[in-house]
């Protein structure tokens, strides 16, 4: 096949029709360690761990303790090599480049035994000149990787003036040291939710590119508003052109053209290309009458996307290189202004002039081995975010600048992306080499990612301002040290990264760190004395010591960009990474997988605060019961905290409030372990994810107690005011399917607002409703249209912890009447099943489990206070009713096995 391709290419070149061609080097390569005792075939793009696994040299690196067993892999140096054919005609191109879209990380590259270049940054694209080394016929390439761990260690050792902390991660993480000395995915040296697999390999595409005159390497499109009369939008098209060395003697003159596909709109500029790297900006005016639509976040409108085609036309050569880029029309504004009644500044985003409450979570790499992440899985995860009513994800700074498909799908689904640069939880060196390296990384990534309307902010790093300001790593042990680190911090994020970003992209805000105080951080010369100040910017908040049902402990911040609690993933997910002897709470495996100091005890503490502990059954049953309870506790904690943030959007209390963002930590997982995620490794939804769908619903209610008062807030993210809706508060007992009492209020629900609609004395309500004691009852609330039709989910407020609930009995819950729905496309399922659930008694935290079937329910983890409900199951692969019935189980809180019943 390759032969045919080259013949064709050759003909095209002779005919003068082709100015550019390539040889794809992806596929099978030889992989060898430096000791020479392992020689296998490997895959590109890929990495050494998955190659060793595929060759049968190692087992699944995620199995049991293999992360530690297989540490040797990352400590060796691996060489990837292969041969490839070059047709003679290819050598005629003026330029021949080796185009490496991603090398992980430190490598020296040889072609036909000759050195062609080196790499030391996995986030950079590298291009190496092959003009003098390629030959016609058989050629050979070798990419010699150096262990990232050794490299980081050596770089750290050669930084002799002062130590750049932290040196090694806490022992509980079983990690590697000094990731801050290498431009590689920081969490690949371990994190508090993930393993250390400091992979090596060619992780993105690799090819050879030949061209004669020039190529359009990149295009960055940003949009801004026009004058609103003759010009509705201005499109800035930044074109980056690589120019062949021949043209530096005889400059190439031609027309650079940008054409909005599907419209008669284009812009031309006559340019002369002579420098090896040229960049040209074209500005296209879009008039209101051509009718382009805006890109909106999900829930606010459509996600209109357009293609823009850029080409360079030369008089002699005709149309030369072209590139087509997708983009969207939308504006972003980060509003930081005075708020009446509050010191400090607001911190919220306006998209297309509309203030938007950002609801969502934080995204981490979906696998330690990037080649295992399929586009289907990426789409599934992002769709899961949308299905849980999220509109924002923060691509966290300790992972990777994500693959293109993450941003493409986010554009399509309307998910706003807060994009960190890849620096996290550390100080960084700032020598010239490091800064030069970072500078190129930032340029390339801003140009690659910046076309996506989904991306609404750039942020310098994760928590490094906070680490410095609050002395996480002993950086202020002396004032000399403190000022050194402070100066280094400013140099990296403010003097290098910020101007690099802003010179390319003025269309989105640059925030120096997350969390930060935004403008106040700037006022305080880039390191605020308290980056967690609730009056400014964003806040990360973690507290495992106090009761998470107590909303008074949460910060009434302007924007909560991280907060969370851990839980265990389901037994199904854990089972894949463990064996029978591991399935007890205190097993070596259970302790090994916990990477967060005291994490297991903290989960247990939150469970114990509100739930009876599993004390009965065998050890496997107890293990499963605890997994379930850890998920219940996590769901309740993050529900309480998220509801607090949502109801704080329209008020200022004691100077704080006006909260406009709630992004919990964390959406997804990198492996099977106890973490803060709401979606497990592999894609199962934890109870939290089902809860998120409700606490992030566009219209919802929150019930809470404020001292003696019971308050109900209605929260609406709708852009239109809803007149005459009702809010219903109901009081129930744990022993009956009938509410004791209903209270309704009718009100006009403001657009984009949270408002208090009920404020009554709790004891009075309980008494007037006929409830004998707090232990026996609970409240529910909802917003209804036309008095009866539900507008958003029903919420519940428990008046006690479940150890003291009275009247709850063990419910028998059964799944009946399972049918296949003809239209499976709902929720993009392969099969959609409808099922009925029947219960003999009210049951809290009803959890359906579809066993080994992949998919999710329309709701789960809910309070069942009617005898029957109808649910749906969305299967990811086709299933039959019989298969489902065989697998499905259901339990609720009262099924926890305890000795006394
Ligand atoms: C935050 C994050 C991560 C971490 C998480 C949980 O600090 O930025 O670094 O995994 O908390 O501890």
Tab-separated table of C-alpha atoms in Angstrom, residues 73-484:
chain	number	residue	atom	x	y	z
A	73	UNK	CA	10.138	0.098	34.069
A	74	UNK	CA	10.208	3.866	34.465
A	75	UNK	CA	13.730	3.712	35.859
A	76	UNK	CA	15.189	2.047	32.794
A	77	UNK	CA	15.944	3.812	29.514
A	78	UNK	CA	13.966	2.569	26.528
A	79	UNK	CA	14.654	2.850	22.821
A	80	UNK	CA	11.956	2.898	20.171
A	81	UNK	CA	13.187	2.126	16.684
A	82	UNK	CA	11.913	1.107	13.292
A	83	UNK	CA	12.695	1.115	9.604
A	84	UNK	CA	10.728	2.831	6.902
A	85	UNK	CA	10.879	3.396	3.170
A	86	UNK	CA	11.404	6.730	1.502
A	87	UNK	CA	10.608	7.011	-2.199
A	88	UNK	CA	13.309	8.799	-4.132
A	89	UNK	CA	10.970	11.607	-5.161
A	90	UNK	CA	10.428	12.558	-1.562
A	91	UNK	CA	14.048	13.640	-1.299
A	92	UNK	CA	13.408	16.385	-3.842
A	93	UNK	CA	11.402	18.423	-1.406
A	94	UNK	CA	13.183	21.539	-0.250
A	95	UNK	CA	12.334	20.717	3.337
A	96	UNK	CA	12.159	17.347	5.051
A	97	UNK	CA	11.124	17.295	8.671
A	98	UNK	CA	10.584	14.750	11.365
A	99	UNK	CA	7.366	15.894	12.963
A	100	UNK	CA	6.906	14.600	16.515
A	101	UNK	CA	3.619	15.731	17.989
A	102	UNK	CA	4.469	14.328	21.397
A	103	UNK	CA	7.518	12.613	22.850
A	104	UNK	CA	7.359	11.406	26.435
A	105	UNK	CA	9.685	12.993	27.431
A	106	UNK	CA	13.472	13.067	27.410
A	107	UNK	CA	14.755	11.638	24.162
A	108	UNK	CA	17.578	11.748	21.659
A	109	UNK	CA	16.629	10.968	18.088
A	110	UNK	CA	18.790	9.360	15.428
A	111	UNK	CA	17.948	8.772	11.787
A	112	UNK	CA	20.212	6.417	9.885
A	113	UNK	CA	22.585	6.560	12.825
A	114	UNK	CA	22.887	10.336	12.680
A	115	UNK	CA	21.817	12.580	15.525
A	116	UNK	CA	18.823	14.712	14.533
A	117	UNK	CA	17.615	16.229	17.785
A	118	UNK	CA	16.551	16.016	21.404
A	119	UNK	CA	13.413	16.513	23.426
A	120	UNK	CA	12.704	17.287	27.073
A	121	UNK	CA	9.074	18.398	27.148
A	122	UNK	CA	6.114	16.101	26.589
A	123	UNK	CA	3.841	19.087	26.002
A	124	UNK	CA	5.764	20.337	22.986
A	125	UNK	CA	5.645	19.434	19.334
A	126	UNK	CA	9.139	18.913	17.966
A	127	UNK	CA	10.323	19.267	14.399
A	128	UNK	CA	13.741	18.046	13.360
A	129	UNK	CA	15.487	18.666	10.062
A	130	UNK	CA	16.021	15.452	8.081
A	131	UNK	CA	17.157	16.978	4.812
A	132	UNK	CA	20.722	15.754	5.076
A	133	UNK	CA	20.035	12.384	6.686
A	134	UNK	CA	17.182	10.795	4.743
A	135	UNK	CA	18.011	8.558	1.822
A	136	UNK	CA	16.025	6.877	-0.857
A	137	UNK	CA	14.797	3.391	0.063
A	138	UNK	CA	15.231	1.864	3.506
A	139	UNK	CA	15.857	4.243	6.427
A	140	UNK	CA	16.064	3.698	10.160
A	141	UNK	CA	14.967	5.813	13.093
A	142	UNK	CA	15.769	5.359	16.773
A	143	UNK	CA	14.305	7.385	19.619
A	144	UNK	CA	16.383	6.837	22.746
A	145	UNK	CA	14.483	7.763	25.864
A	146	UNK	CA	16.076	8.565	29.190
A	147	UNK	CA	14.181	7.702	32.352
A	148	UNK	CA	12.135	10.725	33.412
A	149	UNK	CA	12.845	9.816	37.018
A	150	UNK	CA	16.614	9.827	36.517
A	151	UNK	CA	16.441	13.029	34.510
A	152	UNK	CA	14.375	14.826	37.168
A	153	UNK	CA	16.719	13.609	39.873
A	154	UNK	CA	19.780	14.857	38.002
A	155	UNK	CA	18.196	18.207	37.215
A	156	UNK	CA	17.336	18.636	40.862
A	157	UNK	CA	20.866	17.679	41.914
A	158	UNK	CA	22.386	20.218	39.568
A	159	UNK	CA	20.193	22.982	40.996
A	160	UNK	CA	22.653	23.662	43.746
A	161	UNK	CA	21.902	27.218	44.929
A	162	UNK	CA	18.724	26.212	46.764
A	163	UNK	CA	16.324	23.334	46.809
A	164	UNK	CA	13.107	23.682	44.802
A	165	UNK	CA	10.433	21.956	46.854
A	166	UNK	CA	8.726	19.628	47.344
A	167	UNK	CA	11.453	17.059	46.868
A	168	UNK	CA	9.420	13.847	47.097
A	169	UNK	CA	5.709	13.194	47.457
A	170	UNK	CA	4.412	11.931	50.825
A	171	UNK	CA	5.246	8.242	51.337
A	172	UNK	CA	1.561	7.281	51.168
A	173	UNK	CA	1.587	8.226	47.464
A	174	UNK	CA	4.346	5.733	46.677
A	175	UNK	CA	5.624	8.196	44.160
A	176	UNK	CA	8.740	9.472	42.465
A	177	UNK	CA	10.635	12.647	43.307
A	178	UNK	CA	11.098	16.060	41.669
A	179	UNK	CA	8.432	16.069	38.936
A	180	UNK	CA	8.788	19.866	38.996
A	181	UNK	CA	12.160	19.496	37.253
A	182	UNK	CA	10.699	17.899	34.153
A	183	UNK	CA	8.047	19.162	31.759
A	184	UNK	CA	5.972	16.048	31.968
A	185	UNK	CA	2.532	15.219	33.345
A	186	UNK	CA	3.129	16.015	36.997
A	187	UNK	CA	0.797	13.329	38.325
A	188	UNK	CA	2.735	10.641	36.451
A	189	UNK	CA	5.111	10.760	39.439
A	190	UNK	CA	2.031	9.946	41.648
A	191	UNK	CA	-0.729	12.014	43.202
A	192	UNK	CA	-3.104	11.713	46.112
A	193	UNK	CA	-5.543	9.881	43.817
A	194	UNK	CA	-3.203	8.141	41.423
A	195	UNK	CA	-0.240	5.887	40.818
A	196	UNK	CA	3.311	6.687	39.736
A	197	UNK	CA	3.781	5.500	36.190
A	198	UNK	CA	6.389	7.811	34.753
A	199	UNK	CA	5.886	6.425	31.266
A	200	UNK	CA	8.222	6.664	28.279
A	201	UNK	CA	7.250	6.489	24.639
A	202	UNK	CA	6.053	8.311	21.558
A	203	UNK	CA	2.670	9.365	22.902
A	204	UNK	CA	1.390	11.330	19.915
A	205	UNK	CA	1.643	11.042	16.159
A	206	UNK	CA	5.013	10.960	14.452
A	207	UNK	CA	5.595	11.480	10.752
A	208	UNK	CA	7.933	12.825	8.126
A	209	UNK	CA	6.851	15.897	6.276
A	210	UNK	CA	8.287	17.116	3.005
A	211	UNK	CA	7.403	20.475	1.456
A	212	UNK	CA	8.761	22.849	-1.060
A	213	UNK	CA	7.865	26.408	-0.251
A	214	UNK	CA	5.841	26.844	2.871
A	215	UNK	CA	3.328	25.164	5.145
A	216	UNK	CA	0.650	26.666	7.292
A	217	UNK	CA	1.735	25.178	10.569
A	218	UNK	CA	-1.004	26.572	12.813
A	219	UNK	CA	-3.932	28.899	12.828
A	220	UNK	CA	-5.298	30.568	15.945
A	221	UNK	CA	-8.731	32.126	15.640
A	222	UNK	CA	-10.202	34.364	18.294
A	223	UNK	CA	-13.361	36.411	18.074
A	224	UNK	CA	-14.373	39.755	19.503
A	225	UNK	CA	-17.385	41.969	19.162
A	226	UNK	CA	-17.629	44.451	16.302
A	227	UNK	CA	-19.244	47.866	16.413
A	228	UNK	CA	-22.678	46.254	16.563
A	229	UNK	CA	-23.885	48.085	13.446
A	230	UNK	CA	-22.091	47.115	10.255
A	231	UNK	CA	-19.802	44.626	11.981
A	232	UNK	CA	-21.209	42.175	14.485
A	233	UNK	CA	-17.980	40.226	14.998
A	234	UNK	CA	-14.314	40.663	14.341
A	235	UNK	CA	-12.444	37.437	13.730
A	236	UNK	CA	-8.712	37.593	14.326
A	237	UNK	CA	-6.982	34.914	12.327
A	238	UNK	CA	-3.410	34.387	13.392
A	239	UNK	CA	-1.605	32.335	10.774
A	240	UNK	CA	1.737	30.693	11.551
A	241	UNK	CA	3.685	29.722	8.474
A	242	UNK	CA	6.865	27.691	8.192
A	243	UNK	CA	8.850	28.899	5.233
A	244	UNK	CA	11.309	26.733	3.317
A	245	UNK	CA	14.944	27.799	3.501
A	246	UNK	CA	14.932	28.308	-0.285
A	247	UNK	CA	12.477	31.149	0.237
A	248	UNK	CA	14.804	32.981	2.548
A	249	UNK	CA	16.915	33.736	-0.587
A	250	UNK	CA	14.010	34.229	-2.952
A	251	UNK	CA	11.095	35.502	-0.851
A	252	UNK	CA	7.681	34.085	-1.645
A	253	UNK	CA	5.003	36.613	-2.374
A	254	UNK	CA	1.383	35.684	-2.495
A	255	UNK	CA	-2.042	36.152	-1.042
A	256	UNK	CA	-3.047	34.817	2.275
A	257	UNK	CA	-6.751	34.139	2.197
A	258	UNK	CA	-9.190	33.283	4.960
A	259	UNK	CA	-12.624	32.084	3.961
A	260	UNK	CA	-15.573	31.442	6.239
A	261	UNK	CA	-16.898	28.176	4.865
A	262	UNK	CA	-20.519	28.218	3.757
A	263	UNK	CA	-20.589	32.021	3.511
A	264	UNK	CA	-19.426	34.551	0.993
A	265	UNK	CA	-17.075	36.072	3.508
A	266	UNK	CA	-13.347	36.161	3.097
A	267	UNK	CA	-10.348	38.318	3.708
A	268	UNK	CA	-7.099	38.562	1.749
A	269	UNK	CA	-3.720	39.952	2.530
A	270	UNK	CA	-0.694	40.175	0.281
A	271	UNK	CA	2.281	38.792	2.123
A	272	UNK	CA	5.939	38.206	1.451
A	273	UNK	CA	7.399	35.225	3.212
A	274	UNK	CA	11.112	35.231	3.843
A	275	UNK	CA	11.832	34.363	7.479
A	276	UNK	CA	11.789	30.671	8.449
A	277	UNK	CA	8.845	31.328	10.782
A	278	UNK	CA	6.299	33.900	9.712
A	279	UNK	CA	3.137	34.901	11.483
A	280	UNK	CA	0.440	36.976	9.853
A	281	UNK	CA	-2.794	38.253	11.326
A	282	UNK	CA	-5.888	38.675	9.197
A	283	UNK	CA	-8.958	40.331	10.609
A	284	UNK	CA	-12.274	39.355	9.153
A	285	UNK	CA	-15.346	41.502	9.672
A	286	UNK	CA	-18.628	39.677	9.989
A	287	UNK	CA	-21.674	41.719	9.160
A	288	UNK	CA	-24.900	41.149	11.089
A	289	UNK	CA	-26.842	40.232	7.933
A	290	UNK	CA	-24.912	37.051	7.194
A	291	UNK	CA	-26.513	35.614	10.297
A	292	UNK	CA	-23.837	33.652	12.134
A	293	UNK	CA	-25.021	32.210	15.447
A	294	UNK	CA	-23.295	32.338	18.793
A	295	UNK	CA	-21.661	29.537	20.704
A	296	UNK	CA	-23.389	29.113	24.052
A	297	UNK	CA	-22.643	26.977	27.073
A	298	UNK	CA	-25.049	24.058	27.413
A	299	UNK	CA	-28.395	25.162	28.773
A	300	UNK	CA	-28.191	28.679	27.345
A	301	UNK	CA	-28.487	28.168	23.621
A	302	UNK	CA	-26.945	26.314	20.733
A	303	UNK	CA	-23.286	25.504	20.199
A	304	UNK	CA	-22.817	27.005	16.742
A	305	UNK	CA	-19.444	26.123	15.211
A	306	UNK	CA	-17.954	27.317	11.930
A	307	UNK	CA	-15.047	26.361	9.719
A	308	UNK	CA	-12.529	28.835	8.500
A	309	UNK	CA	-10.228	27.877	5.678
A	310	UNK	CA	-6.877	29.583	5.364
A	311	UNK	CA	-4.787	29.276	2.218
A	312	UNK	CA	-1.712	30.792	0.712
A	313	UNK	CA	-1.890	31.472	-3.015
A	314	UNK	CA	1.244	32.187	-4.943
A	315	UNK	CA	1.178	33.552	-8.521
A	316	UNK	CA	3.544	30.919	-9.935
A	317	UNK	CA	2.646	28.008	-7.685
A	318	UNK	CA	-1.114	28.454	-7.524
A	319	UNK	CA	-2.974	27.573	-4.352
A	320	UNK	CA	-0.411	26.361	-1.894
A	321	UNK	CA	-0.864	25.180	1.642
A	322	UNK	CA	-4.261	25.318	3.298
A	323	UNK	CA	-5.609	24.643	6.741
A	324	UNK	CA	-9.177	24.479	7.982
A	325	UNK	CA	-9.980	25.309	11.588
A	326	UNK	CA	-13.199	25.080	13.556
A	327	UNK	CA	-14.172	27.944	15.834
A	328	UNK	CA	-17.160	29.709	17.377
A	329	UNK	CA	-18.465	33.194	18.031
A	330	UNK	CA	-18.731	34.078	21.671
A	331	UNK	CA	-17.344	36.564	24.161
A	332	UNK	CA	-15.994	35.923	27.633
A	333	UNK	CA	-15.654	38.436	30.394
A	334	UNK	CA	-14.408	37.759	33.892
A	335	UNK	CA	-16.223	40.339	35.971
A	336	UNK	CA	-14.334	41.611	38.998
A	337	UNK	CA	-16.061	44.677	40.319
A	338	UNK	CA	-17.301	46.115	43.579
A	339	UNK	CA	-20.390	44.520	45.107
A	340	UNK	CA	-22.672	46.669	47.242
A	341	UNK	CA	-22.534	45.574	50.875
A	342	UNK	CA	-19.376	43.563	50.528
A	343	UNK	CA	-15.710	44.303	50.709
A	344	UNK	CA	-13.651	42.887	47.870
A	345	UNK	CA	-14.653	42.184	44.287
A	346	UNK	CA	-16.986	39.898	42.411
A	347	UNK	CA	-15.555	36.991	40.428
A	348	UNK	CA	-17.819	35.613	37.761
A	349	UNK	CA	-17.950	34.917	34.061
A	350	UNK	CA	-20.191	36.524	31.489
A	351	UNK	CA	-20.547	34.609	28.272
A	352	UNK	CA	-22.057	36.646	25.461
A	353	UNK	CA	-22.856	39.261	28.130
A	354	UNK	CA	-24.885	36.835	30.215
A	355	UNK	CA	-23.664	36.140	33.763
A	356	UNK	CA	-23.385	32.383	34.136
A	357	UNK	CA	-23.160	30.320	37.294
A	358	UNK	CA	-20.488	27.742	36.518
A	359	UNK	CA	-21.466	24.267	37.648
A	360	UNK	CA	-19.220	21.311	37.239
A	361	UNK	CA	-16.098	19.623	38.392
A	362	UNK	CA	-12.407	19.127	37.798
A	363	UNK	CA	-10.999	16.936	35.071
A	364	UNK	CA	-7.878	14.805	35.519
A	365	UNK	CA	-6.190	12.498	32.972
A	366	UNK	CA	-8.495	9.561	32.271
A	367	UNK	CA	-5.673	6.984	32.369
A	368	UNK	CA	-2.001	6.867	33.312
A	369	UNK	CA	-1.447	5.373	29.842
A	370	UNK	CA	-2.887	7.887	27.419
A	371	UNK	CA	-3.092	5.454	24.513
A	372	UNK	CA	-5.716	3.483	26.452
A	373	UNK	CA	-8.131	6.420	26.388
A	374	UNK	CA	-10.438	5.889	23.443
A	375	UNK	CA	-12.353	8.747	21.811
A	376	UNK	CA	-15.556	6.898	22.820
A	377	UNK	CA	-14.519	6.932	26.471
A	378	UNK	CA	-13.619	10.618	26.312
A	379	UNK	CA	-17.005	11.374	24.811
A	380	UNK	CA	-18.716	9.216	27.409
A	381	UNK	CA	-17.034	11.094	30.265
A	382	UNK	CA	-17.855	14.501	28.828
A	383	UNK	CA	-21.406	13.451	28.078
A	384	UNK	CA	-21.660	12.206	31.674
A	385	UNK	CA	-20.712	15.707	32.798
A	386	UNK	CA	-23.497	17.208	30.686
A	387	UNK	CA	-25.953	14.521	31.824
A	388	UNK	CA	-25.242	15.610	35.387
A	389	UNK	CA	-26.174	19.188	34.426
A	390	UNK	CA	-22.618	20.455	34.495
A	391	UNK	CA	-21.634	23.324	32.240
A	392	UNK	CA	-17.950	23.651	33.201
A	393	UNK	CA	-14.878	21.504	33.698
A	394	UNK	CA	-11.514	22.673	34.895
A	395	UNK	CA	-8.656	20.886	33.142
A	396	UNK	CA	-6.448	20.677	36.209
A	397	UNK	CA	-2.787	21.709	36.095
A	398	UNK	CA	-1.173	18.484	37.293
A	399	UNK	CA	-2.192	16.427	34.271
A	400	UNK	CA	-1.830	17.095	30.561
A	401	UNK	CA	-3.029	19.679	28.089
A	402	UNK	CA	-5.755	17.405	26.886
A	403	UNK	CA	-6.054	15.646	23.565
A	404	UNK	CA	-7.839	17.579	20.810
A	405	UNK	CA	-10.959	15.460	21.103
A	406	UNK	CA	-11.587	16.658	24.676
A	407	UNK	CA	-11.825	20.246	23.434
A	408	UNK	CA	-13.686	19.280	20.239
A	409	UNK	CA	-16.340	17.453	22.224
A	410	UNK	CA	-16.527	20.213	24.824
A	411	UNK	CA	-17.195	22.682	21.963
A	412	UNK	CA	-19.899	20.430	20.640
A	413	UNK	CA	-21.569	19.789	24.002
A	414	UNK	CA	-21.264	23.322	25.334
A	415	UNK	CA	-18.948	22.545	28.255
A	416	UNK	CA	-16.911	25.558	29.321
A	417	UNK	CA	-13.276	24.704	30.019
A	418	UNK	CA	-11.170	26.467	32.604
A	419	UNK	CA	-7.717	25.556	31.341
A	420	UNK	CA	-4.809	25.427	33.757
A	421	UNK	CA	-1.260	25.448	32.541
A	422	UNK	CA	0.517	22.297	33.643
A	423	UNK	CA	2.114	23.335	36.913
A	424	UNK	CA	0.768	21.987	40.178
A	425	UNK	CA	1.455	21.886	43.881
A	426	UNK	CA	5.132	22.815	43.660
A	427	UNK	CA	7.703	25.505	43.246
A	428	UNK	CA	9.480	25.421	39.881
A	429	UNK	CA	13.005	26.168	38.729
A	430	UNK	CA	13.408	29.312	36.651
A	431	UNK	CA	16.747	28.953	34.933
A	432	UNK	CA	16.906	30.147	31.342
A	433	UNK	CA	16.601	26.674	29.845
A	434	UNK	CA	13.528	25.899	31.865
A	435	UNK	CA	11.888	29.215	31.043
A	436	UNK	CA	12.739	28.939	27.340
A	437	UNK	CA	11.233	25.480	27.300
A	438	UNK	CA	8.075	26.660	29.050
A	439	UNK	CA	7.753	29.632	26.728
A	440	UNK	CA	7.566	27.403	23.661
A	441	UNK	CA	5.190	25.037	25.423
A	442	UNK	CA	2.830	27.883	26.257
A	443	UNK	CA	2.940	29.303	22.710
A	444	UNK	CA	2.164	25.941	21.177
A	445	UNK	CA	-0.607	25.059	23.595
A	446	UNK	CA	-2.328	28.432	23.442
A	447	UNK	CA	-2.352	28.184	19.651
A	448	UNK	CA	-3.614	24.585	19.704
A	449	UNK	CA	-6.265	24.945	22.387
A	450	UNK	CA	-7.163	28.575	21.857
A	451	UNK	CA	-9.390	27.935	18.829
A	452	UNK	CA	-11.989	26.280	20.996
A	453	UNK	CA	-14.870	28.456	22.120
A	454	UNK	CA	-15.328	26.042	25.025
A	455	UNK	CA	-12.097	27.319	26.587
A	456	UNK	CA	-13.071	30.371	28.603
A	457	UNK	CA	-10.052	30.980	30.829
A	458	UNK	CA	-6.353	30.330	31.138
A	459	UNK	CA	-4.952	29.783	34.560
A	460	UNK	CA	-1.250	29.782	35.412
A	461	UNK	CA	-1.077	26.860	37.804
A	462	UNK	CA	-2.787	24.758	40.430
A	463	UNK	CA	-2.327	26.018	43.987
A	464	UNK	CA	1.212	27.344	43.676
A	465	UNK	CA	0.301	30.833	44.841
A	466	UNK	CA	-1.464	29.305	47.845
A	467	UNK	CA	1.501	27.012	48.514
A	468	UNK	CA	3.835	29.980	48.578
A	469	UNK	CA	1.557	32.318	50.498
A	470	UNK	CA	0.755	29.797	53.186
A	471	UNK	CA	4.149	28.086	53.349
A	472	UNK	CA	3.264	24.507	52.372
A	473	UNK	CA	6.839	23.598	51.570
A	474	UNK	CA	8.934	25.574	54.030
A	475	UNK	CA	9.528	28.344	51.500
A	476	UNK	CA	9.552	31.029	54.155
A	477	UNK	CA	12.009	29.421	56.513
A	478	UNK	CA	14.144	32.502	55.947
A	479	UNK	CA	13.271	35.792	54.352
A	480	UNK	CA	15.964	35.257	51.731
A	481	UNK	CA	14.293	31.997	50.752
A	482	UNK	CA	10.831	33.517	50.710
A	483	UNK	CA	11.847	36.399	48.472
A	484	UNK	CA	13.702	34.027	46.195
